[in-house]
XYZ file of C-alpha atoms in Angstrom:
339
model
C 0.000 0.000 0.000
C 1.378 3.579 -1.114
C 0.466 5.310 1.628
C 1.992 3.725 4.195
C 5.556 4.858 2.584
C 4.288 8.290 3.647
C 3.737 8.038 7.148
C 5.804 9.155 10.087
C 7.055 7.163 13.031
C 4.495 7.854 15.288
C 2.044 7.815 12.343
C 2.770 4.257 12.014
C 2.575 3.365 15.612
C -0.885 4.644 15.181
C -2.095 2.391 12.650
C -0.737 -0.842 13.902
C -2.477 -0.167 17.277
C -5.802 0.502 15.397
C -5.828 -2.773 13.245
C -4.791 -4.679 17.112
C -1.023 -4.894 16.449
C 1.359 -5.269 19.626
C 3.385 -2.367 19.309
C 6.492 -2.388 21.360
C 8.829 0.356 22.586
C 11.558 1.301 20.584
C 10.894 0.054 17.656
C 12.189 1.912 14.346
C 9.886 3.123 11.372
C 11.411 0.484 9.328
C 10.303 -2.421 12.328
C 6.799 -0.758 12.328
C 5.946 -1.009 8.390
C 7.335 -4.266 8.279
C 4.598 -5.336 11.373
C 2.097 -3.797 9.155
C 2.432 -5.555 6.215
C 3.554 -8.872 7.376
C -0.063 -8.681 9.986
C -3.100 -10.624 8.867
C -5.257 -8.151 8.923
C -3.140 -6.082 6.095
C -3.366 -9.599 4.032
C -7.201 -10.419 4.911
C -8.556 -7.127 5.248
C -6.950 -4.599 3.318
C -9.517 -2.339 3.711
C -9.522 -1.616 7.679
C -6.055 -0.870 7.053
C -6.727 1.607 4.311
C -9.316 3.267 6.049
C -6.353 3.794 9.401
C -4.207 4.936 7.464
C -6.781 7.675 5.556
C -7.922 8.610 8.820
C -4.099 9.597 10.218
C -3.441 11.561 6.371
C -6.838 13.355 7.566
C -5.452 14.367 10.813
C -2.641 15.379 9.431
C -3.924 17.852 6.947
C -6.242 19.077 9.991
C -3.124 19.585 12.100
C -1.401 21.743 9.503
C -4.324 23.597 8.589
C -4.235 24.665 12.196
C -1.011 25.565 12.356
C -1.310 27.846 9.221
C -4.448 29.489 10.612
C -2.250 30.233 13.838
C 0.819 31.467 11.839
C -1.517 33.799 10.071
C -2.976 35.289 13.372
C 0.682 35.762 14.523
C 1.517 37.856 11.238
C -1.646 39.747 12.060
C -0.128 40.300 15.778
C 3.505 41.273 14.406
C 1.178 43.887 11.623
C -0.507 45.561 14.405
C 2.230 45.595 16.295
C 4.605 47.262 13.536
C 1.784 49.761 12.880
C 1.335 50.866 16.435
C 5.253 51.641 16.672
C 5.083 53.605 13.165
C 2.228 55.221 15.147
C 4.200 56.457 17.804
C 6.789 57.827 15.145
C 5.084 59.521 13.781
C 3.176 61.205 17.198
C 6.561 61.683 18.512
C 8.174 63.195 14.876
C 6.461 66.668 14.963
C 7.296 67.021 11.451
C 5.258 67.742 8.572
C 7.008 66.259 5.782
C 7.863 63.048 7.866
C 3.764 62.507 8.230
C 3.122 63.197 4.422
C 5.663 60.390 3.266
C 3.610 58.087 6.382
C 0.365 58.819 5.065
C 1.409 58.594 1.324
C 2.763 54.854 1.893
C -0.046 52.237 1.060
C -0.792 49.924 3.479
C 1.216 46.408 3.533
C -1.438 43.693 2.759
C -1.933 40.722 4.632
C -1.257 38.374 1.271
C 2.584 40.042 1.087
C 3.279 39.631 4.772
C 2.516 35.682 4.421
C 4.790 35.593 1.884
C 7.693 37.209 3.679
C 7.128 35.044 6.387
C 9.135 32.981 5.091
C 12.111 34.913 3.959
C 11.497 36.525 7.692
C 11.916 40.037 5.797
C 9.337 42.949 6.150
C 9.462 45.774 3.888
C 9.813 49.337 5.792
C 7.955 51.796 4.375
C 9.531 54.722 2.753
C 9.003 57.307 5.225
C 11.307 55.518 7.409
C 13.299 54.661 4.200
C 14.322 58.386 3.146
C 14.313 59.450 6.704
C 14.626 63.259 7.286
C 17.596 63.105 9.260
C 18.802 66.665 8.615
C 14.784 68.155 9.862
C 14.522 65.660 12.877
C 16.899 64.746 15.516
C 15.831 60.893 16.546
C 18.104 61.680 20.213
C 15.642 64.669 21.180
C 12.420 62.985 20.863
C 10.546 61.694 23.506
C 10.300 58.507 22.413
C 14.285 57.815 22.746
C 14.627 59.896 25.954
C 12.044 57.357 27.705
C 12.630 54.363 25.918
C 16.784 54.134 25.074
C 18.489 56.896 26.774
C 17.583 55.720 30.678
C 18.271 52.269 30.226
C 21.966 53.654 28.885
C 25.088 52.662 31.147
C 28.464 52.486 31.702
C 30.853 50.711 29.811
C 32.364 47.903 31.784
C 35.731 46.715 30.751
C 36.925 43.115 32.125
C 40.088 41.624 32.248
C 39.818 37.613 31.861
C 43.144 35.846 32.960
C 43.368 32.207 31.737
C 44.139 30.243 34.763
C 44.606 26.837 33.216
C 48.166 25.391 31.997
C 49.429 24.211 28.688
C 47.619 21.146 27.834
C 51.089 20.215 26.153
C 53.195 20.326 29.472
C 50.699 17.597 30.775
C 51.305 15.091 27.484
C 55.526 15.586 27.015
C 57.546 12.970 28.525
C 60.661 14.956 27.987
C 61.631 18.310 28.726
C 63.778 19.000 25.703
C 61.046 17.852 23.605
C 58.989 19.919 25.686
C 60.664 23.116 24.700
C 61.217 22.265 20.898
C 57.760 22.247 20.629
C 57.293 25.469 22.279
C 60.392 27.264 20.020
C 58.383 25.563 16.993
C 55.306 27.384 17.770
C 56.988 30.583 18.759
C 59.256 30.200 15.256
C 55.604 29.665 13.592
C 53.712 32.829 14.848
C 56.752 35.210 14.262
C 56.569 33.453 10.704
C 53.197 34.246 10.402
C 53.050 37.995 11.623
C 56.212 38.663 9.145
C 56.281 36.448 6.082
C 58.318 38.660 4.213
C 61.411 37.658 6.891
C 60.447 34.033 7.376
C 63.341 32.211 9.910
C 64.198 28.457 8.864
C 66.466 25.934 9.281
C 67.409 24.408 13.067
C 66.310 26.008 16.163
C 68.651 28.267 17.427
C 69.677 29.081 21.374
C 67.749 32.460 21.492
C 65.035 30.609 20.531
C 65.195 27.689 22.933
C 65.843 30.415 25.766
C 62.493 32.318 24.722
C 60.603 29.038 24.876
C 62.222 28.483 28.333
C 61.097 31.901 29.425
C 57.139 31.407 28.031
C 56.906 27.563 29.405
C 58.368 28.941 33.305
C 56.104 32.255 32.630
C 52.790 30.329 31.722
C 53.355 27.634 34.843
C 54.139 30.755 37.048
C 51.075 32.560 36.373
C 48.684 29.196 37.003
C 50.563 28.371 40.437
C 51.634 32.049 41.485
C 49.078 33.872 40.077
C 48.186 35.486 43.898
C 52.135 36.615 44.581
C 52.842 37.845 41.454
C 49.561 40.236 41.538
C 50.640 41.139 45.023
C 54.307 41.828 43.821
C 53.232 43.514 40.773
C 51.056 45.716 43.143
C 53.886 46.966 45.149
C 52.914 45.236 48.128
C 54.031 42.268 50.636
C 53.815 38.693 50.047
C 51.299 36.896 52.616
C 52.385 35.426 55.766
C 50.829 32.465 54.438
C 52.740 32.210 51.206
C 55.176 29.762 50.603
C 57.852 32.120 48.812
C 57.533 34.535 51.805
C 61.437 33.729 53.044
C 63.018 33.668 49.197
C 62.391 37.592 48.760
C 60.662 36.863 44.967
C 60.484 39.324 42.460
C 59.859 40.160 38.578
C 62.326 40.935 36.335
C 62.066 42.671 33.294
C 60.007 39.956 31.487
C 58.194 39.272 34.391
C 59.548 35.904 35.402
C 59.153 35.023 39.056
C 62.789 34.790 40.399
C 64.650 34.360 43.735
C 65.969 37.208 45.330
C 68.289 37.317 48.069
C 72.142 38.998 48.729
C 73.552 36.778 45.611
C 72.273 39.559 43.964
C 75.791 41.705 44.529
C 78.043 38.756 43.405
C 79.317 38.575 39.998
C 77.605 35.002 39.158
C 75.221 34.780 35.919
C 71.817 35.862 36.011
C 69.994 32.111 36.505
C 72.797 31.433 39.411
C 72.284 34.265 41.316
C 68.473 34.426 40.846
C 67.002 31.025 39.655
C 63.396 30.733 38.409
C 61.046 29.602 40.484
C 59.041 26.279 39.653
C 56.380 24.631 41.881
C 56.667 21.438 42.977
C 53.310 20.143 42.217
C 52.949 20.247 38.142
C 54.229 17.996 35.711
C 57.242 20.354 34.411
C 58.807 20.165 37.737
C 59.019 16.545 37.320
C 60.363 16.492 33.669
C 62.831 19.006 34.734
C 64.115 17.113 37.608
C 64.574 14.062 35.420
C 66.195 16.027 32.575
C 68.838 17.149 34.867
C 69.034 13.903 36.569
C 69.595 12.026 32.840
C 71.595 14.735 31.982
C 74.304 14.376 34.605
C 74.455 10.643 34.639
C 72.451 9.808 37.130
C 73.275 11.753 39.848
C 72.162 11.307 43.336
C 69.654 13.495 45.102
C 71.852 16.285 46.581
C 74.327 16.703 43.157
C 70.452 16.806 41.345
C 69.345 19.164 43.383
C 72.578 21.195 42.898
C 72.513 21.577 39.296
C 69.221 22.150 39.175
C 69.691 24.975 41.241
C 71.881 26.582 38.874
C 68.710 27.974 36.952
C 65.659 26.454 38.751
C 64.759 26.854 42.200
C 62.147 24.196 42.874
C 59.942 24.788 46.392
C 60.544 21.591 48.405
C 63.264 21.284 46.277
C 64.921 18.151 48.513
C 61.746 15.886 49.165
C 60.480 16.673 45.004
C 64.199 15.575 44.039
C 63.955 12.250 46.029
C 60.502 11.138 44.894
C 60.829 11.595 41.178
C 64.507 10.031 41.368
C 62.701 7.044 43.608
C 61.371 6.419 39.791
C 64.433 6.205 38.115
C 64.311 2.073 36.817
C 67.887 2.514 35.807
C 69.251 3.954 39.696
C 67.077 0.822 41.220
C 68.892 -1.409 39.014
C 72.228 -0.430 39.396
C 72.330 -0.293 42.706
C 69.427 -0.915 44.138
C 69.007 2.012 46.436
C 69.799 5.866 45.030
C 73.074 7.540 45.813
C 72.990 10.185 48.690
């Protein structure tokens, strides 16, 4: 029967409970035609199944001849609706050529706003077209005074800081890799802003030190983000604050380093005033174990020595021991780590 290809889902599920078919839940439009036709009745009596079927077309047709009857009584709404606003215009205008082009317009029928109902477009008329803008100031009227200019206020300006770390720094096992991949992008979006003096070929050690300085500047602002407001504020660290007794401050690219009265011996920079990493995030741990790798295995205390030749890490001693207590090579050699 052609007219079962027509109906819905539900539609369907309609007829086979009016011809006394056990209709399950769940079952798929394609489950309930097949119950249909494979049924007695639509063998034995084709013609109770005809007549359900007619019967769910005529509701159907009934339902969207309702629907269209209320569509047209909400275009008649949005009509009066428009004309009561051009109404108010032109009360508020209080000019003479501005009512002459309202009255001139003809009136929009009800046959053209169906049909732009469904482009969702309504034509203006032209008195608001060729507005008079030069004969009637829109910002004196009433109309705006009460209806736009109260409700007017100030303009807020908000300041969102991202307090969430590098996704990447979570899936690097290594820290060089780590910070190749950071020099990459950094090589990529100077690329990008000047193409005309495009950089190629290997990184170079500028750019692996500007990497350094974004990867320690991004972790800083996640884990520090409350002392380095206070210090950028002028004022003192918490009593609370675990960097209150290694005097921290900013330097000129606003890295969080360690202060102290190294600062009037003639050592480098990241010797006299090592960055400061926390001890609770993933890049502490690859950069324990890329110094640890990197000087053969060294125990805790020579670790934590080098390290502290550019990183100072806060619990520096107890972090050092518990990512070397992972070292499979140190546990093989010898079983137990060096002191």
């Amino acid at each position: 029967m052609s007219g079962i290809a027509k109906l819905k889902k539900v539609e369907l599920r309609i007829v086979a409970e009016e011809i006394g078919l056990v209709v399950y839940e769940g079952m798929k439009k394609s489950e309930l035609r097949r119950l249909i036709e494979d049924s007695d009745v639509f063998k034995n009596d084709n013609e109770a199944v005809k007549s359900a079927v007619e019967d769910v077309l005529e509701n159907r047709n009934k339902k969207s001849d309702q629907d269209s009857e209320i569509e047209i009584e909400r275009l008649k709404i949005e009509r009066i609706k428009l004309e009561l606003q051009l109404a108010q215009v032109k009360a508020n205008g209080n000019n003479t050529s501005f009512d002459q082009g309202c009255k001139s317009e003809p009136e929009e029928s009800l046959d053209s706003l169906i049909k732009s109902e469904r482009t969702m477009t309504i034509k203006p008329p032209k008195c608001l077209v060729n507005f008079p803008g030069d004969s009637y100031d829109l910002h004196n009227s009433e109309l705006y005074q009460r209806e736009l200019k109260d409700h007017q206020g100030e303009p807020v300006c908000l300041l969102v800081h991202n307090s969430e770390i590098l996704p990447i720094i979570n899936k690097c096992s290594s820290f060089t890799k780590l910070q190749r991949i950071i020099a990459w992008c950094m090589r990529f979006k100077e690329n990008a802003r000047t193409p005309l003096q495009r950089t190629t070929g290997n990184l170079t050690v500028p750019e692996l030190s500007v990497a350094l300085i974004c990867l320690v500047r991004s972790v800083q602002f996640v884990y520090f983000s409350k002392d380095i407001q206070c210090i950028m504020k002028g004022g003192k660290l918490s009593n609370s604050s675990k960097l209150l007794n290694l005097s921290p401050f900013l330097d000129e690219k606003n890295v969080l380093r360690v202060g102290g009265r190294l600062q009037h011996s003639e050592l480098p920079l990241n010797h006299k005033h090592p960055m400061l990493i926390p001890n609770n995030c993933n890049i502490c741990d690859l950069i324990i174990d890329h110094y640890h790798v990197f000087y053969l295995h060294t125990g805790v205390e020579a670790t934590l020595a080098n390290l502290r030749t550019q990183f100072w890490i806060t619990n520096g001693r107890s972090t050092v021991k518990r990512v070397l207590n992972k070292c499979l090579k140190c546990l093989k050699a010898g079983g137990m780590l060096c002191p």
